[in-house]
Structures are given as C-alpha cells and as structure tokens.
XYZ file of C-alpha atoms in Angstrom:
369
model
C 15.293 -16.217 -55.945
C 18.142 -16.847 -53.906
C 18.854 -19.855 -52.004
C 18.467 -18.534 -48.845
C 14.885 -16.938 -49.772
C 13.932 -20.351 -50.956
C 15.000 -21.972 -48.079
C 12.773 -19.491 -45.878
C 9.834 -19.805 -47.574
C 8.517 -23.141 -45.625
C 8.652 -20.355 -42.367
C 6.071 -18.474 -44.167
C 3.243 -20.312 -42.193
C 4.628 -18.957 -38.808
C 5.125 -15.564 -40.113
C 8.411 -14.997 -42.497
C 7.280 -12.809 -45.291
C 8.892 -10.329 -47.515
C 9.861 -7.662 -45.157
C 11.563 -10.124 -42.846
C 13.470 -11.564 -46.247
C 14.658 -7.891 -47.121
C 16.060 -7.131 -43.521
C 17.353 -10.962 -43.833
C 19.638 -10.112 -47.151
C 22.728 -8.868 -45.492
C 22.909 -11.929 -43.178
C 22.055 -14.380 -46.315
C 25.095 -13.116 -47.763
C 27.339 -14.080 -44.675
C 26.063 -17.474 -45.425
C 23.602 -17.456 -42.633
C 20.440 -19.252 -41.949
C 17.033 -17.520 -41.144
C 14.808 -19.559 -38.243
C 12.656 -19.047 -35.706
C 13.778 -19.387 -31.862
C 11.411 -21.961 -30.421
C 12.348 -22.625 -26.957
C 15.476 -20.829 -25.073
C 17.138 -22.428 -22.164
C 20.563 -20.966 -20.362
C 23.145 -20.073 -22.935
C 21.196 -22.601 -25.607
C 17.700 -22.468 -27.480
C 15.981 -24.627 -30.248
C 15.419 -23.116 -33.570
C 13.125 -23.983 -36.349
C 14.392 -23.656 -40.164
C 13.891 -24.912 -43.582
C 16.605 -27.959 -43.865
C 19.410 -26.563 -46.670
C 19.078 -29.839 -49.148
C 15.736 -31.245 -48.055
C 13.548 -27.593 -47.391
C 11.537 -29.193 -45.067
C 11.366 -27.546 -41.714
C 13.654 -28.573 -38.745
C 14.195 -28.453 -35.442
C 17.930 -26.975 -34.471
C 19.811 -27.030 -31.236
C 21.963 -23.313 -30.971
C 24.089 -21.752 -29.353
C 22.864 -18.326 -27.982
C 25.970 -16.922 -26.295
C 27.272 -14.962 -29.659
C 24.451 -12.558 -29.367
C 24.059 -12.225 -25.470
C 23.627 -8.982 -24.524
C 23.520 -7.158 -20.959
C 20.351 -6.225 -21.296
C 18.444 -8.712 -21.094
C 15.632 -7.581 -22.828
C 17.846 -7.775 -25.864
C 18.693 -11.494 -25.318
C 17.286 -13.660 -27.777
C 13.859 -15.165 -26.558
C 11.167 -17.193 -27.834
C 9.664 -16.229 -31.016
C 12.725 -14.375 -32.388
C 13.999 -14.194 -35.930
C 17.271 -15.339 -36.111
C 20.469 -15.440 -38.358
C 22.310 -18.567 -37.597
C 25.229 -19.897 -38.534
C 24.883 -23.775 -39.394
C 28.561 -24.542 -40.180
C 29.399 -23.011 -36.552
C 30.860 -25.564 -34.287
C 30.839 -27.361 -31.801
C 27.279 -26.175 -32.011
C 24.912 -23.864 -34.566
C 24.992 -20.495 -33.650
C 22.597 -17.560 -33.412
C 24.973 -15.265 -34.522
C 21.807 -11.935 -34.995
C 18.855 -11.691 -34.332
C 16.118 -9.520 -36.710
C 14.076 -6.497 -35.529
C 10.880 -7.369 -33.419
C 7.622 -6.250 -34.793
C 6.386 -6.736 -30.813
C 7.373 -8.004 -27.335
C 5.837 -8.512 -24.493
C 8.012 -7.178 -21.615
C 7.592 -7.341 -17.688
C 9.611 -6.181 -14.781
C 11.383 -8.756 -13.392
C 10.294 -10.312 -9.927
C 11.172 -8.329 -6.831
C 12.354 -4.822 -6.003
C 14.295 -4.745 -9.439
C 13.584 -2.680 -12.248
C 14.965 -4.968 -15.172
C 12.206 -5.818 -17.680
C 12.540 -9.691 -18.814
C 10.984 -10.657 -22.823
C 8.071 -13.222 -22.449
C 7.815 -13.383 -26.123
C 8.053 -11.628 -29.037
C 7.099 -10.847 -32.942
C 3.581 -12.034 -31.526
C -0.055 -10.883 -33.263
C -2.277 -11.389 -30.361
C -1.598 -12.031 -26.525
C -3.867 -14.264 -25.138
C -5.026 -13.758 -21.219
C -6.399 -16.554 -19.825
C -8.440 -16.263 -16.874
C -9.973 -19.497 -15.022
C -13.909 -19.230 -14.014
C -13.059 -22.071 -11.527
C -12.181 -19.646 -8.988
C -13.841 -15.603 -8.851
C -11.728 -13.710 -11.817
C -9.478 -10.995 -10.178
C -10.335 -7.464 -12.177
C -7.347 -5.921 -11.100
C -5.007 -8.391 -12.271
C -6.397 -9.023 -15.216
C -5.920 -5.374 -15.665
C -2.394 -5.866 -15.145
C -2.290 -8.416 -17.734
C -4.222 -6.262 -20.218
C -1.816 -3.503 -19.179
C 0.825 -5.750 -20.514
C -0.749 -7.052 -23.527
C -1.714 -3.293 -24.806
C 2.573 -2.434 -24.016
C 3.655 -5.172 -26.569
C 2.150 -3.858 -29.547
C -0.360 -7.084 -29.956
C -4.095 -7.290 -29.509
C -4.965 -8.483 -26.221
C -7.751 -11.274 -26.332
C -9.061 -12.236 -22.818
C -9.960 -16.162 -22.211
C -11.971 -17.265 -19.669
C -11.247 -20.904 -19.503
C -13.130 -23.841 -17.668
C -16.680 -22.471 -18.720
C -18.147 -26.044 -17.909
C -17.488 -25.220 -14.450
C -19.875 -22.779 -13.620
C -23.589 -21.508 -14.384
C -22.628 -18.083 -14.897
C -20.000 -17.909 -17.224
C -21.905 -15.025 -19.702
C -22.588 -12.980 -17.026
C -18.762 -13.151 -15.593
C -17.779 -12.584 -19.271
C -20.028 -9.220 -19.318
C -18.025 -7.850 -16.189
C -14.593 -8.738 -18.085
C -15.607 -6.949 -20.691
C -16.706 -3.363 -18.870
C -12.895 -3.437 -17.623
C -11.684 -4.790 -21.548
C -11.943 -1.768 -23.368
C -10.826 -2.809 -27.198
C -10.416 -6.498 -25.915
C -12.343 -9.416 -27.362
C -13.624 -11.198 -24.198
C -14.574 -15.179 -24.790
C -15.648 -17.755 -22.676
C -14.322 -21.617 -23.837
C -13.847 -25.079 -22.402
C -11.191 -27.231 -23.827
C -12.967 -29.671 -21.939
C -16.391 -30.181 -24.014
C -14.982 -27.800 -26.813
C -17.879 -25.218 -26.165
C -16.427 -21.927 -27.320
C -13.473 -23.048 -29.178
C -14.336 -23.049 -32.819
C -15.181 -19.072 -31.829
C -11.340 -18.847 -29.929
C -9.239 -20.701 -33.537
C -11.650 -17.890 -35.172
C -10.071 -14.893 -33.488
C -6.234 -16.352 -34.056
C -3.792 -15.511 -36.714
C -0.077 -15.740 -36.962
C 1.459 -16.092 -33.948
C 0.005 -15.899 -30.409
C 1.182 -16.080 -26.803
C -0.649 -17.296 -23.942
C -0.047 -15.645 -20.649
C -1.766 -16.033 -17.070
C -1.607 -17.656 -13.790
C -1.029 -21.562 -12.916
C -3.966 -22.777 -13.206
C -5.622 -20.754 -15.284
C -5.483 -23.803 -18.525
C -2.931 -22.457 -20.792
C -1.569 -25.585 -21.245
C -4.711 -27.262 -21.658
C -5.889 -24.884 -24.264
C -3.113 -25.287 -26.228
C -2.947 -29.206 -26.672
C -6.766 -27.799 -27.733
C -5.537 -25.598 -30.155
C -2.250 -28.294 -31.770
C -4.530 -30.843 -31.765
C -1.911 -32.889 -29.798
C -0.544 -33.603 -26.643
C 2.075 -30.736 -26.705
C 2.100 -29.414 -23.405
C 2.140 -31.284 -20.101
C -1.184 -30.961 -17.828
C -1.220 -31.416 -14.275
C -4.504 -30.869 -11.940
C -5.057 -27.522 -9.856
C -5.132 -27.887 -6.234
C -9.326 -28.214 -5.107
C -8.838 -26.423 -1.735
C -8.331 -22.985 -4.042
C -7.899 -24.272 -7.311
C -4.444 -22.603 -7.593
C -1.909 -24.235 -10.372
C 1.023 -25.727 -10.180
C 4.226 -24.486 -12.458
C 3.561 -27.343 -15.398
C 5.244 -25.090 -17.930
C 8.813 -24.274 -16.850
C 9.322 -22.270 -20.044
C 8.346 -20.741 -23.121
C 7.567 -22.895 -25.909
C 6.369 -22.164 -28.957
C 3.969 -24.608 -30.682
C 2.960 -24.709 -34.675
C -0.926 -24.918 -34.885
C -2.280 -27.290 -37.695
C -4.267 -24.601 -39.498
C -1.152 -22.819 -40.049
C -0.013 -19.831 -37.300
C 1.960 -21.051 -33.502
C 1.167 -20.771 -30.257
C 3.620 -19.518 -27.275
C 2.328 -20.961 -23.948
C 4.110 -19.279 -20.943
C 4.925 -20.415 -17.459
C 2.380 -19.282 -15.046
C 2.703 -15.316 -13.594
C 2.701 -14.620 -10.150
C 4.128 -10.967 -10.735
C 2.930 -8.735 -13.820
C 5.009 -5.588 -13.289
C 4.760 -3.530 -15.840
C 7.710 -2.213 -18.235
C 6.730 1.221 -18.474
C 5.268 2.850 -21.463
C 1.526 3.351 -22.970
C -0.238 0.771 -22.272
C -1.772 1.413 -19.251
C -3.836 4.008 -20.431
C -4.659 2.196 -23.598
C -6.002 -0.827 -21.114
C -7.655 1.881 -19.534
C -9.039 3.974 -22.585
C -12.864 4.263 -20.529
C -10.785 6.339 -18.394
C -9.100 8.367 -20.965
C -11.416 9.038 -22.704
C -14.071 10.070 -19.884
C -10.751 12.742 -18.778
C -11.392 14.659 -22.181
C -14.625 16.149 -21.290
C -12.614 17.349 -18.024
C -11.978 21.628 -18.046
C -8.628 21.337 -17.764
C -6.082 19.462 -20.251
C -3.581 18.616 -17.097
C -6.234 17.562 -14.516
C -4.703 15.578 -11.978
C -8.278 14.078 -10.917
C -8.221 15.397 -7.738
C -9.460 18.320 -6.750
C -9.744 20.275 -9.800
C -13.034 22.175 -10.690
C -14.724 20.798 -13.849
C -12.787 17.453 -13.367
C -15.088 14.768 -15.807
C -12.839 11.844 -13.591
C -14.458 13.144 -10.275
C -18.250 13.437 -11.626
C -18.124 9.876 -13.518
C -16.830 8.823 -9.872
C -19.512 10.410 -7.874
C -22.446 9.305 -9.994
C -20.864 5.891 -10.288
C -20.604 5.910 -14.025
C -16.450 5.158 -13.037
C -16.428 2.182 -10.220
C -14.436 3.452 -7.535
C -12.157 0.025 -7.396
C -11.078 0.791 -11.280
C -10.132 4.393 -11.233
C -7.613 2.924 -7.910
C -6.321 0.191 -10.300
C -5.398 2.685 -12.593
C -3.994 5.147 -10.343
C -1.852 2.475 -9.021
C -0.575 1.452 -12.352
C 0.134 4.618 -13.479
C 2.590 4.943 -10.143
C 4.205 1.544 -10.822
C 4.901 3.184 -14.600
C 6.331 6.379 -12.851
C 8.833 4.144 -10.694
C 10.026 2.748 -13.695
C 10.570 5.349 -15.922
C 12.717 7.171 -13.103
C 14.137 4.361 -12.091
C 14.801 3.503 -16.045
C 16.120 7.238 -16.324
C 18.636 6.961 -13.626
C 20.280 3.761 -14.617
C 20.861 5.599 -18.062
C 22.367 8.842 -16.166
C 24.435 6.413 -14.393
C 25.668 4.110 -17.031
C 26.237 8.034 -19.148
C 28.371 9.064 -16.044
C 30.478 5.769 -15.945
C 31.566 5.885 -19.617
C 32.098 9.593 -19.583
C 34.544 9.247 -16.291
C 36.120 6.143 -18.418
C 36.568 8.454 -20.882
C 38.226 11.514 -18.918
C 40.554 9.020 -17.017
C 41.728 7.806 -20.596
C 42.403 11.231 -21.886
C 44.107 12.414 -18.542
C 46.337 9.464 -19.061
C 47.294 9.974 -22.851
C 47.992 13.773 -22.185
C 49.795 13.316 -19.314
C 53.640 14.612 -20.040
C 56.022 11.191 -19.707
C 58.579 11.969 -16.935
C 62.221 11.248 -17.208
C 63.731 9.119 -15.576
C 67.095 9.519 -14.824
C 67.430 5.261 -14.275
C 67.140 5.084 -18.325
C 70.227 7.797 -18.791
C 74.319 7.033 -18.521
C-alpha cells in the first residue's frame, strides 16, 4: 500500500474508494495529496485530507487559481476530488482535480447562457420544499429537472410538516408530478419524519431549494450540530432570507456529508436529459402515440392530446414541460453557437499565423552597402 493510498483511506467515509485511488496514482506519484474541496470562495477553497504524519483528517486552506479554467463549469467547486500540492507555497495548492461521477449544473442568473456547478460527485440531491407556504409544482419541477440532469437521485423534502394539517395530502400531489422521486414529509422541529429522511441518505448529498425552504435547519438536523446558521422567514409570506452565502459541505455522524446550498431564486436549466426524465409520465404516455415524431399538436393518433382531453395529463403539467423543453432548446443553440464561434476564432488565429510564416521576407535595401 502506498503512502498516499494509506493516507486516503480516512476519506473513505465521504466517498474515496478504489476507483478514485486508481485515477489518483499518477498524481500520488507527483507527490500530491488527495482531499475533498469543502467550501470554495474567490480564487481560495478549504479542503479536507488525511494529515501526512498523524492520518487523521484535516481541514486545509488552498489555493484554487492553478486549476482555474474559463469555463466555469470546470472550476473546482464543492465536493470535488482534488490533487493538491501541500509543499506549495505561500499557500497549498489544488494543482487537478479528479473526474466527477455527477454535478449538478444551472444556467447562470440572467439572459446568459453559462451553466455555474452547485455541487458535484453527489449520490442524491435533496429538494426541499416548505409546507409553510402552498408548494409551487412548477418549480419544483424545475428543481427535479435539475436533480434528474446531474446524474443523482432526486429526493423531494417537504419541510415544516408541524405547520400544517395537511401535510400527507400535499405530499400525494408532489408525488403525481415526482415520477421516480421519493417524496417525504419531515420536521426538524419535533423530528417527525426524520429517522425515515437519514434512512433514504448515503454518501454524499446536496440540498437545494429556495430561502426559506429549511435547508439549513435540516442539516444542523442531520450533523447533529449547530453547523449552519438559521435565521427566521419573513411571516407576511414566509419568504427566506440568504442565511447560506455558499456551499458548504458538512460530514454527517453516521458516516456520508451533506452540501447545503444558498437559496435559488433562478433554476435554469443546463440543457440535456433531464427534463424528460423529470417528466417520464409524459414520456411514457407519448409511446402509445401513432407517430414516433409527434409534436403533440395536431397530429392524428396523438396519446399526449387524448390523456389531455380526458384529463388523465393536467393541462398546467404538459405547459411546464413544454416550457422546459424550450428553455433546453435555447441552450443547446445557444451552447452550439458559442462552440462555432470559439471554432471560428482559433481557426482565423490559425490562418493569420500561417499567412505570416509563409509570407516571402522582403529586402530591404537599408540592410545592403
């Protein structure tokens, strides 16, 4: 065993195992360090390793400039596996970072079509939705959307069950638009539901959702601990306020972290398939339809338009998913064009440089006597 797989193994409770130590072995013999990316703040981040001499775990302050990239979906973010470079100074540096198994991607905030990494490497993405205030299907739709898109299992939370009389019968709507989804209802509160919430968690897990929904409450739950701060939602419409600035990833005491994430206005989607797998009641009613490309419109034999007219398929769920599948469509173009562009600006870099070295050097009559 070398030293560098001994010194890994005290990660194995947050998810290092043997295929991570395999892609490790080319960085362990640069002399580098494998750890976990914990928190990342501008240009620096916190990681988590076994200590060289001691091989107890460790917290780390890095340096994340070596690896930035301009993309930043490829910049290193919370729940990363890292090669890092201990002797590096003035500070540690993340000098690689190791394939992710998942990531949960959105488009960034505002007419922009950059996606930005919530977390990644994560087993299950948990939504949490507050019954203090009447759960919005559509985005949590979004957020299952987003969920399906990582690669995780989405596992939906309705939080603050002591706060209403009719939390199972909210919890049976979630679940008609939760296809595949686990659907719970908890109070970190009194506890009720919780036991039933630790039972569905493995590895690692990030928590996503408004302000205000009790992420942060349901972690310090989960840890056991006051890890996260708390602050009250506002009573007039029991919106949140931004207590988590960042993402922060939390070990749980069984073994396994949590990643609690500020609260999401926006949840534009990244592209990809998992709208229709957050959608799959859909999908699957469209393969009974005549016709393998049926837009759902007008076409004869379309399954879509019967389900819709006998109201087997709510009217308000087939929009949602028409108007996700448009939002997808603007990215991928959008996605596609920035590639033809960036394609045309090398290959013009690239004819301007030949031009110049097969240009014939002119004489200059200055240089003879």
């Amino acid at each position: 065993m070398t030293s560098s797989t001994s010194a890994a193994l005290p990660l194995s409770a947050h998810g290092w195992n043997e295929d991570r130590a395999a892609e490790f072995a080319f960085h362990a013999e640069a002399g580098l360090t494998p750890a976990l990316i914990s928190r990342v703040d501008r240009g620096r981040c916190d990681v988590l390793l076994a200590d060289p001499e001691s091989g107890e775990l460790r917290t780390v302050r890095a340096d994340t400039r070596p690896v930035g990239d301009p993309d930043p979906v490829k910049c290193p973010c919370t729940g990363d596996w890292a090669a890092v470079d201990l002797a590096a100074q003035p500070l540690p540096t993340v000098s690689a970072l190791l394939g992710r198994s998942t990531a949960i991607v959105r488009k960034t905030a505002g007419g922009r079509s950059d996606g930005q990494v919530l977390a990644a490497n994560v087993d299950t993405v948990m939504i949490a939705v507050s019954l203090a205030a009447d759960p919005d299907l559509g985005r949590i739709e979004r957020f299952l959307a987003l969920a399906w898109e990582s690669g995780a299992v989405p596992l939906v939370v309705l939080t603050k069950a002591d706060l209403v009389d009719d939390a199972d019968f909210i919890r049976e709507d979630v679940e008609k638009i939760a296809p595949g989804a686990a659907v719970l209802t908890v109070s970190a509160e009194t506890g009720e539901g919780m036991d039933d919430l630790r039972a569905h968690l493995s590895g690692a897990t990030a928590l996503v959702g408004q302000s205000g929904a009790g992420k942060s409450t349901l972690t310090n739950a989960l840890a056991g601990r006051h890890a996260m701060a708390v602050q009250e939602t506002r009573s007039v419409d029991e919106k949140g306020r931004h207590t988590t600035t960042t993402r922060e990833l939390i070990p749980l005491p069984d073994g396994g972290v949590v990643i609690d994430t500020p609260g999401l206005r926006e949840v534009g989607l990244y592209g990809g398939e998992g709208v229709d797998l957050a959608f799959a009641d859909i999908a699957a009613i469209a393969e009974r339809c005549r016709f393998d490309d049926c837009s759902h419109r007008s076409e004869p034999g379309c399954a879509v338009a019967a389900a819709l007219e006998d109201g087997t398929l709510p009217q308000r769920r087939m929009d949602s998913y028409l108007k996700l599948q448009r939002e997808n469509e603007w990215i991928a173009s959008r996605s596609d064009a920035r590639v033809a562009a960036e394609r045309a600006r090398k290959w013009k870099a690239v004819t301007k440089s030949m031009r110049g070295s097969s240009s014939p050097t002119r004489h200059d009559p200055r240089r003879t006597r």
